[in-house]
Coordinates of C-alpha atoms in Angstrom, one line a residue:
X1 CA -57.0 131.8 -65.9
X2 CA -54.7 134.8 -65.5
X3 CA -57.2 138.0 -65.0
X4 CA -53.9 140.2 -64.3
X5 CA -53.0 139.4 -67.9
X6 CA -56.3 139.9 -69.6
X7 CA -57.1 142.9 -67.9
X8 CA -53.8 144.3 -69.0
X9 CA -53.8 142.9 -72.5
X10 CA -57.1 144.5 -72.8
X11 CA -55.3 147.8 -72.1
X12 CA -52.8 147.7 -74.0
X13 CA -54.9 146.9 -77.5
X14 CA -57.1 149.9 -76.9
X15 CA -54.1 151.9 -76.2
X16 CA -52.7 150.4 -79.9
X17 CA -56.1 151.2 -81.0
X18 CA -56.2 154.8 -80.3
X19 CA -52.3 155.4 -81.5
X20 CA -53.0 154.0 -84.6
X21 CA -56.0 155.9 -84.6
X22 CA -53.6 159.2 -84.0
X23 CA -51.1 158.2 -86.3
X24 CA -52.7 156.5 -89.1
X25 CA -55.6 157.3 -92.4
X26 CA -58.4 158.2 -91.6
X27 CA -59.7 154.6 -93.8
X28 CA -57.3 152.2 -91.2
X29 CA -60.1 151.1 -89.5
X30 CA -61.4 149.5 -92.9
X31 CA -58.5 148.6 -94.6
X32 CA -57.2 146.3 -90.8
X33 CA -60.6 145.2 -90.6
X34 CA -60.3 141.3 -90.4
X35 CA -57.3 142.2 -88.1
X36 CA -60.0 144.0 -85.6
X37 CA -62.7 141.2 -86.2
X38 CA -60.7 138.7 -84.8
X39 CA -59.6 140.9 -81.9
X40 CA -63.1 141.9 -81.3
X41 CA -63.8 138.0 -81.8
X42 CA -61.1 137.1 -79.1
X43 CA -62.4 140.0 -76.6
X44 CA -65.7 138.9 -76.8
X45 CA -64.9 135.2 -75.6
X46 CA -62.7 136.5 -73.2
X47 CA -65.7 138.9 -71.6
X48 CA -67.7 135.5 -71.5
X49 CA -65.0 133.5 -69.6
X50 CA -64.6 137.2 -66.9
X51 CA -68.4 137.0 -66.5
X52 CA -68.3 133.4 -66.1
X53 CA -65.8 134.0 -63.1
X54 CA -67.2 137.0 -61.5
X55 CA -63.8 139.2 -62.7
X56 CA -65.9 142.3 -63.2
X57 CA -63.0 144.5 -63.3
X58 CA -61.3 142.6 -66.4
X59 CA -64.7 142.5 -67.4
X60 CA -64.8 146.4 -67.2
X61 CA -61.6 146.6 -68.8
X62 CA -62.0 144.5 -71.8
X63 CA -65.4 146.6 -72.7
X64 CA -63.7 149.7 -72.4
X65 CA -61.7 148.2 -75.5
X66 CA -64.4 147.2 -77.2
X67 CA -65.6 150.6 -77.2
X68 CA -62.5 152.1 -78.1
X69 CA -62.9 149.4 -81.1
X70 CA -65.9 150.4 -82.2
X71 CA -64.3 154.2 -82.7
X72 CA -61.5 152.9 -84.7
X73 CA -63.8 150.8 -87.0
X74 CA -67.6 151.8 -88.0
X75 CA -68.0 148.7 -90.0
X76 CA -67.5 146.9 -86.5
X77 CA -70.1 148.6 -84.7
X78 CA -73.4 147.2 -85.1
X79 CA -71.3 143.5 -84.7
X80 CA -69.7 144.6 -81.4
X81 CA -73.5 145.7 -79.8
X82 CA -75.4 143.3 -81.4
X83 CA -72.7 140.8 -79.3
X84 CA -72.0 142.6 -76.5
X85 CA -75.1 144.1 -75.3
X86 CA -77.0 141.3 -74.8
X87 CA -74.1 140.2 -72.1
X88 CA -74.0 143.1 -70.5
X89 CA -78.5 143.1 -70.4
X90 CA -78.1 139.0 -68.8
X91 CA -75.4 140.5 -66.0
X92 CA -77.8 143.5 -65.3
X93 CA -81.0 141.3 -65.4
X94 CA -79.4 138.4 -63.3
X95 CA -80.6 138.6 -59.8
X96 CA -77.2 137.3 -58.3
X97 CA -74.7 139.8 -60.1
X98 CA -73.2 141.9 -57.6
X99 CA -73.9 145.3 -57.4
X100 CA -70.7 146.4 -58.3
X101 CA -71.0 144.2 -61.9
X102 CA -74.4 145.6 -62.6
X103 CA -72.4 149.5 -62.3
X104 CA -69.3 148.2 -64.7
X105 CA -72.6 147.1 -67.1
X106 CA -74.7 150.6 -66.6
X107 CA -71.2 152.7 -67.5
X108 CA -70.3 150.9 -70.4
X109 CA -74.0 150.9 -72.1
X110 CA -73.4 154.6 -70.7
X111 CA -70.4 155.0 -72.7
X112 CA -71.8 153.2 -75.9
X113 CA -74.9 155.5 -75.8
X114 CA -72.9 158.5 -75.3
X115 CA -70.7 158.2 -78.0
X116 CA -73.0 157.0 -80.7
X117 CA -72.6 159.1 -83.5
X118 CA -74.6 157.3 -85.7
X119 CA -77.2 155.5 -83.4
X120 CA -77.0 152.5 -84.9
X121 CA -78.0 150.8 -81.9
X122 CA -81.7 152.7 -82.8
X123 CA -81.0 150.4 -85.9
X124 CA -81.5 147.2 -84.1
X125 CA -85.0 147.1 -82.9
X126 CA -84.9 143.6 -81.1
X127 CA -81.7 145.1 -78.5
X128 CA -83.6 148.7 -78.3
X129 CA -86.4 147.0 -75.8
X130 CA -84.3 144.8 -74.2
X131 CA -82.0 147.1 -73.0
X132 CA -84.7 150.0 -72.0
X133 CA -86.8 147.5 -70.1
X134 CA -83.8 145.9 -68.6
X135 CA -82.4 149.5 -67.2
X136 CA -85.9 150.4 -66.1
X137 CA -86.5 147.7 -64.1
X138 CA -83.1 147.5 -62.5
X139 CA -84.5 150.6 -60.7
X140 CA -86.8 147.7 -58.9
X141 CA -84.2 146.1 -57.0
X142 CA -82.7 147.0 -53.8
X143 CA -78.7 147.2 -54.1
X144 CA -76.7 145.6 -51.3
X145 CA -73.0 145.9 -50.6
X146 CA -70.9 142.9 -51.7
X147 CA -67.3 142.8 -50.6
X148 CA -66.4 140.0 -52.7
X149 CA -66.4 140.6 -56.3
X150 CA -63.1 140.7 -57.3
X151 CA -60.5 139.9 -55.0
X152 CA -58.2 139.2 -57.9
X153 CA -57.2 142.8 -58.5
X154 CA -58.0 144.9 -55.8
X155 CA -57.3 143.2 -52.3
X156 CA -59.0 146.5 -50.8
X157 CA -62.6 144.7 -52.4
X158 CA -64.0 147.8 -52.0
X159 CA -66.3 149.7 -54.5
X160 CA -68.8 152.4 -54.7
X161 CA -72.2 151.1 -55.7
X162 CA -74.1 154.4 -54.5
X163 CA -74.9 155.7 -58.3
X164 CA -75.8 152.8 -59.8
X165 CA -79.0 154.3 -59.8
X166 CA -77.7 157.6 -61.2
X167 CA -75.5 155.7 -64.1
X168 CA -78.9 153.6 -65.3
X169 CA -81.0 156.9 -65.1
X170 CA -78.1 158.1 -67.4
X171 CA -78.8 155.8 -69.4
X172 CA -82.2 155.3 -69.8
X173 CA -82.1 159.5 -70.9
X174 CA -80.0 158.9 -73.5
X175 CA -81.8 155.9 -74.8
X176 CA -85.6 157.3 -74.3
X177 CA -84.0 160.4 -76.4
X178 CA -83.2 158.2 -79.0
X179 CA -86.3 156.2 -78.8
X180 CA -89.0 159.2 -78.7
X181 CA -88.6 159.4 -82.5
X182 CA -89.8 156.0 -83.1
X183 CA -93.2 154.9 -82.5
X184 CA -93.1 151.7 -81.6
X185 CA -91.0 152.8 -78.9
X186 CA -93.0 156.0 -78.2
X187 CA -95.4 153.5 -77.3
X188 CA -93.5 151.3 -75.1
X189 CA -92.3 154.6 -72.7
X190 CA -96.1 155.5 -72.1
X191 CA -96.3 152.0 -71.4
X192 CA -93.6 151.8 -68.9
X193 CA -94.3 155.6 -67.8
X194 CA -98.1 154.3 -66.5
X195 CA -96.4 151.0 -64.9
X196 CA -94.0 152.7 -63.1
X197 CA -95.7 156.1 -61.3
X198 CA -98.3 153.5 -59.5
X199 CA -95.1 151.2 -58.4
X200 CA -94.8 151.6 -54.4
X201 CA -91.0 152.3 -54.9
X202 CA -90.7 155.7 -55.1
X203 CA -87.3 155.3 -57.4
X204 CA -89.7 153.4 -60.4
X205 CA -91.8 156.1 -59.9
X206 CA -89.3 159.3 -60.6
X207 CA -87.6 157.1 -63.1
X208 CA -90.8 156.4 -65.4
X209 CA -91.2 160.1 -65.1
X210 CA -88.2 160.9 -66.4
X211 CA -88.5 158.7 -69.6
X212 CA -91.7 160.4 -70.3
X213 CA -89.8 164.0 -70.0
X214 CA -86.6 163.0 -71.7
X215 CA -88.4 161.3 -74.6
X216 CA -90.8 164.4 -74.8
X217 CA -89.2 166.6 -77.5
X218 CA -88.8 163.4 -79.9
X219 CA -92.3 162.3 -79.6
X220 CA -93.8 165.0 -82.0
X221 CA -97.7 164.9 -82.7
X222 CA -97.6 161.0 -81.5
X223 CA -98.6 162.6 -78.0
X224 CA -102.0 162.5 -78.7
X225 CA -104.6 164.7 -76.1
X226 CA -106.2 161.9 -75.4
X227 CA -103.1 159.9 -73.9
X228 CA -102.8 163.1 -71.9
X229 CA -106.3 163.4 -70.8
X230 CA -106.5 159.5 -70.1
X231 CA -102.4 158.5 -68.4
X232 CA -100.3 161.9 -68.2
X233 CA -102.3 164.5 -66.7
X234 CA -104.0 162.3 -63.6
X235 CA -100.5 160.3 -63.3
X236 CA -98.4 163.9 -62.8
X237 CA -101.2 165.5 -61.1
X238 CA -100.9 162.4 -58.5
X239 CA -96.7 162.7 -58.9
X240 CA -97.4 166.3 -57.8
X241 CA -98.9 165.2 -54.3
X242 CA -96.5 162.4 -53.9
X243 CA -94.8 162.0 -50.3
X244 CA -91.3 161.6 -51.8
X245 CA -89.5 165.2 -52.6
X246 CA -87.5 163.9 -55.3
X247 CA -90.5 162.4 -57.4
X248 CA -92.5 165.8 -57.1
X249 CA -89.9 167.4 -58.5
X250 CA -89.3 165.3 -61.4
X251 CA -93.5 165.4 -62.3
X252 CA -92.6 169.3 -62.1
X253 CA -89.7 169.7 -64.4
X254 CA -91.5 167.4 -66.6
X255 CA -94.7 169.3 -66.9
X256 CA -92.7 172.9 -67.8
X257 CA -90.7 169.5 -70.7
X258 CA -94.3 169.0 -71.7
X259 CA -95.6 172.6 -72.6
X260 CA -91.8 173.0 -73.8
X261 CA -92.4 170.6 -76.4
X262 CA -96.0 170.0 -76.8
X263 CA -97.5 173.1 -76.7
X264 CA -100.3 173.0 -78.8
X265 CA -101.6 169.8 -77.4
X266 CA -101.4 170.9 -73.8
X267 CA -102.8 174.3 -73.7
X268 CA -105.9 173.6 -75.9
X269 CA -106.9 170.0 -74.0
X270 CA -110.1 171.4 -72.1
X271 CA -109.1 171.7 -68.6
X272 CA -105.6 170.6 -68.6
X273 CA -103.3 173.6 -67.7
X274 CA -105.9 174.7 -65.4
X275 CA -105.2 171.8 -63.4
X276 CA -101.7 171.7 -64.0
X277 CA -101.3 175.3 -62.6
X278 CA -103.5 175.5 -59.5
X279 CA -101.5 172.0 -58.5
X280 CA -98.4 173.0 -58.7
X281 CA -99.7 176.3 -57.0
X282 CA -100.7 174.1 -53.8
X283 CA -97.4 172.5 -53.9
X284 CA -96.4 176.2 -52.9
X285 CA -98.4 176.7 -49.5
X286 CA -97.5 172.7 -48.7
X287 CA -96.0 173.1 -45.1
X288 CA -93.2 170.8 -45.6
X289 CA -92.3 171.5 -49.5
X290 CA -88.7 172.2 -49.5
X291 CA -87.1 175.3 -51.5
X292 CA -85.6 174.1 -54.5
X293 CA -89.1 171.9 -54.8
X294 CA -90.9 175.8 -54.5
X295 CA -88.5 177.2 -56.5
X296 CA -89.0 174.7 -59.5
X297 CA -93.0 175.0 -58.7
X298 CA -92.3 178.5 -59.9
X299 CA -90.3 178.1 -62.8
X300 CA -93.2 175.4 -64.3
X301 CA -95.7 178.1 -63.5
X302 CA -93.6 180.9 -65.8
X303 CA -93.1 178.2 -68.4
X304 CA -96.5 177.5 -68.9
X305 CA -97.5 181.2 -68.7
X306 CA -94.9 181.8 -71.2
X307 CA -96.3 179.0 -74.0
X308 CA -100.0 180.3 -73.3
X309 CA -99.2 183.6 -74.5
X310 CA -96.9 182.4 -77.6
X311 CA -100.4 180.4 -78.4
X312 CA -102.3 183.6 -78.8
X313 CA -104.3 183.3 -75.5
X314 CA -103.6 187.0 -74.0
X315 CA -106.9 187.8 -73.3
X316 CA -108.8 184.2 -72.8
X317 CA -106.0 182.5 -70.9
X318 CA -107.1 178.2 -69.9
X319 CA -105.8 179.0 -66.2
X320 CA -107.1 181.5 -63.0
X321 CA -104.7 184.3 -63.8
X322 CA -105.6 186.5 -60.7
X323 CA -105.3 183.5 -58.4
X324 CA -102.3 182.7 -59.8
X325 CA -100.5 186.6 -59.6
X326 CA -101.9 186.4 -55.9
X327 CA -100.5 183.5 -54.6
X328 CA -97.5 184.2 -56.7
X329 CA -96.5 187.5 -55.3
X330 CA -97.6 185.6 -51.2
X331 CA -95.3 183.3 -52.0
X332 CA -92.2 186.0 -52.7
X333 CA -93.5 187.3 -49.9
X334 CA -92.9 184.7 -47.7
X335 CA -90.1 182.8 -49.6
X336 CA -86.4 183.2 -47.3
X337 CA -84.1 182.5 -49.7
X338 CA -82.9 184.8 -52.6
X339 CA -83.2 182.2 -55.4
X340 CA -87.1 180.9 -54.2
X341 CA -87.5 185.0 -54.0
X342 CA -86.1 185.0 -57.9
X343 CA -88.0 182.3 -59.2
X344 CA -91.3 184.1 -58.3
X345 CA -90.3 187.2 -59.3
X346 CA -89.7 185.6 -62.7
X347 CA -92.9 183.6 -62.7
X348 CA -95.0 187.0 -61.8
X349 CA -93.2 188.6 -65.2
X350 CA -94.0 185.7 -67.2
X351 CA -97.7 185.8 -66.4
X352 CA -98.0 190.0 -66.7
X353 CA -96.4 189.7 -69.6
X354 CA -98.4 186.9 -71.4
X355 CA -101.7 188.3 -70.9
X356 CA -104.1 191.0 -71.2
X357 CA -107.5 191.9 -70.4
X358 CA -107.5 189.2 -66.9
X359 CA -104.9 191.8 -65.4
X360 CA -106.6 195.1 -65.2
X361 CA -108.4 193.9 -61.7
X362 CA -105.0 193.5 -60.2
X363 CA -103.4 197.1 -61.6
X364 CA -102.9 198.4 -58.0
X365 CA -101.5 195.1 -56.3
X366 CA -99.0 194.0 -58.8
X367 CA -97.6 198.1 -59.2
X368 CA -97.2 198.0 -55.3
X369 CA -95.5 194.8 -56.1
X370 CA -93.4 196.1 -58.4
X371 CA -92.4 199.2 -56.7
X372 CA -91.5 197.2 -53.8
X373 CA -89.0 195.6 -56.4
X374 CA -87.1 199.2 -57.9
X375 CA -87.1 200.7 -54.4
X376 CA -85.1 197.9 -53.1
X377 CA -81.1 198.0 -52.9
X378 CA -81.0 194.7 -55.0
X379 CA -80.2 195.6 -58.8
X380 CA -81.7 192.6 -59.8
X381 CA -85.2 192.8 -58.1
X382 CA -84.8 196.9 -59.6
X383 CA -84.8 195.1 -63.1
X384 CA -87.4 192.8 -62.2
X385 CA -89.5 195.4 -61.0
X386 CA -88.5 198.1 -64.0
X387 CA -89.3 195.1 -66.4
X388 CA -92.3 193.7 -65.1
X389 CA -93.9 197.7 -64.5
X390 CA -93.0 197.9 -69.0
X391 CA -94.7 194.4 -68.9
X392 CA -98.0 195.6 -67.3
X393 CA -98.4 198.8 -69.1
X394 CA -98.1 197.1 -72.5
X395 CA -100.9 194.8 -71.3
X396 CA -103.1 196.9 -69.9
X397 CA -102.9 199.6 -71.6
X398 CA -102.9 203.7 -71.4
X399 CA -105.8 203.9 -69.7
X400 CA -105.3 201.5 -66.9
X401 CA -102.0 202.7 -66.4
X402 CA -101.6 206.1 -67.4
X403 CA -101.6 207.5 -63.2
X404 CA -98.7 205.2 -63.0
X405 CA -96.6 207.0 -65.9
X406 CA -95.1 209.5 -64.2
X407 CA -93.9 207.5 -60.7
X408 CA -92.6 204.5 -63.4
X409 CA -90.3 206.9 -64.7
X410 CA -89.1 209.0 -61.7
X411 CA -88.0 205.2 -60.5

């Protein structure tokens, strides 16, 4: 009945809790532990009654010592998620929480995640879905400013709700990370990933992305080609043409993720990084594709270039190479701003520098390229160019090169 009190009692045991945490052996969370029980008993019911009542800052408050709790006592940690995250999954899920509860609920599952040493909540299978399809598919509601909250604490009743989304993607990282080990749960973010990149919102759709790209390294040889062939490939390729900036993006960081971590199964599934490459090469003559967009186009492009040639593919390469080194050096060419000119300087010395026999048509072109690079006042494009020339000659070989020898080294 007195949120002014709870909230400040709340306070004041995690401050207790952190002292004695300072001042004390490193074995007082263990030897006090029916002392925290019961405080952790007594926080709990009091988070029940602040839910009840809409006091989300109280709410907030007496979370932030149960975290501060679960620090001071291992044994106490599995009890305090096992009890708490389910009330913080019902105020997320409930369609009548204010948007300003569901962001006190996103930042302390945040905070849990975060500092999670021992990922015990991975130890708790039941929770682990609950809470990843509960943060996914608060990306499917539309967050409105409410003004009434708490008017208990803060007479100004004002708070910002604008990264709600940002705080759940948060989370939804760090939990996908932990997940992609398991494969039950490997299975449930392909799930989700194919649900959400058809959902007309184009938030679902960046967000399932993301799962798929955070969850990537973890996910080992369970990423089997023929999930690629059958969801991944015609879902990104689709993400790649998508109307909202912020969504092709994503499908383009995650594609360089993919090759990153699954190399092996990417470059030798028949087709695939042709397809990959000559997409993301269209997103580059795209009218309205904005700069940073390009500029990540680019970096993909290097990446994959880069894992093709660590497979052993320098002279039979699974994409257009010549295509590729044309459109690359248009695009620097064209490009207006320094770091869209960078990134496809670096995507052109990825390529040269992965592969072999495909380059000897394009001698001529990429040398004038490079020349235009070391006679430039810009030491950086100088070492592009010096670097990429070394590049080409150790790829083509003497013979191709050799009536470029002596101008390389008067450069």
């Amino acid at each position: 009945s007195m949120p002014k009190l709870v909230n400040e009692a709340s306070c004041a045991i995690a401050e207790v809790l952190q002292l004695q945490d300072n001042t004390s052996s490193a074995n007082w969370g263990t030897t006090r532990k029916d002392d925290i029980e019961k405080t952790m008993k007594a926080l709990l019911e009091a988070l029940d009654h602040a839910i009840g009542s809409r006091g989300w800052r109280v709410a907030q408050s007496i979370c932030e010592c149960l975290a501060v709790i679960t620090e001071s006592s291992p044994l106490c940690v599995r009890s305090v998620k096992r009890e708490l995250f389910p009330k913080l999954l019902d105020v997320l899920g409930a369609p009548t929480s204010p948007a300003a509860a569901k962001n006190v609920a996103c930042g302390v599952i945040e905070f849990f995640l975060s500092t999670d040493k021992k990922d015990t909540l991975k130890q708790i299978p039941d929770l682990n879905e609950k809470t990843f399809n509960t943060l996914f598919d608060l990306n499917f509601q539309n967050f409105e400013p409410r003004k009434d909250w708490d008017t208990v604490l803060d007479e100004s009743n004002e708070t910002d709700i604008n990264n709600i989304g940002e705080v759940a993607e948060g989370c939804l990282d760090r939990l996908s990370v932990a997940l992609g080990h398991n494969k039950k749960f490997t299975d449930l973010i392909l799930s989700r990933f194919a649900e959400g990149v058809k959902s007309s919102n184009w938030n679902v759709r960046r967000t399932a992305i993301s799962c798929l790209m955070v969850a990537s390294e973890g996910m080992g040889d369970r990423l089997q080609q023929v999930t690629v062939s059958s969801t991944i490939l015609p879902s990104l390729l689709a993400a790649l043409k998508d109307e909202n900036k912020y969504v092709r993006r994503k499908a383009m960081n995650c594609i360089a993720q993919l090759y990153t971590d699954h190399a092996e199964c990417m470059v030798h599934l028949p087709g695939c990084t042709n397809e990959l490459v000559s997409a993301l090469l269209d997103t580059l003559s795209g009218p309205n594709e904005v700069p940073t967009n390009a500029s990540t186009a680019l970096a993909a492009v290097g990446n994959i270039a880069e894992v093709v040639g660590d497979e052993d593919l320098h002279d039979d390469p699974p994409y257009d190479v010549v295509t590729t080194l044309q459109v690359l050096m248009k695009h620097f060419h064209r490009a207006e701003l320094f770091f869209e000119k960078d990134s496809a300087v670096k995507a052109v010395r990825e390529v040269v520098a992965a592969v072999k026999t495909p380059l000897r048509p394009l001698v001529d072109e990429l040398m004038e390229f490079f020349q235009q690079l070391v006679t430039s006042d810009d030491p950086i494009a100088i070492n592009a160019g010096t670097e990429g020339s070394t590049n080409l000659a150790a790829s083509v070989g003497y013979e191709a090169f050799s009536v470029y020898a002596q101008d390389v080294l008067e450069y």
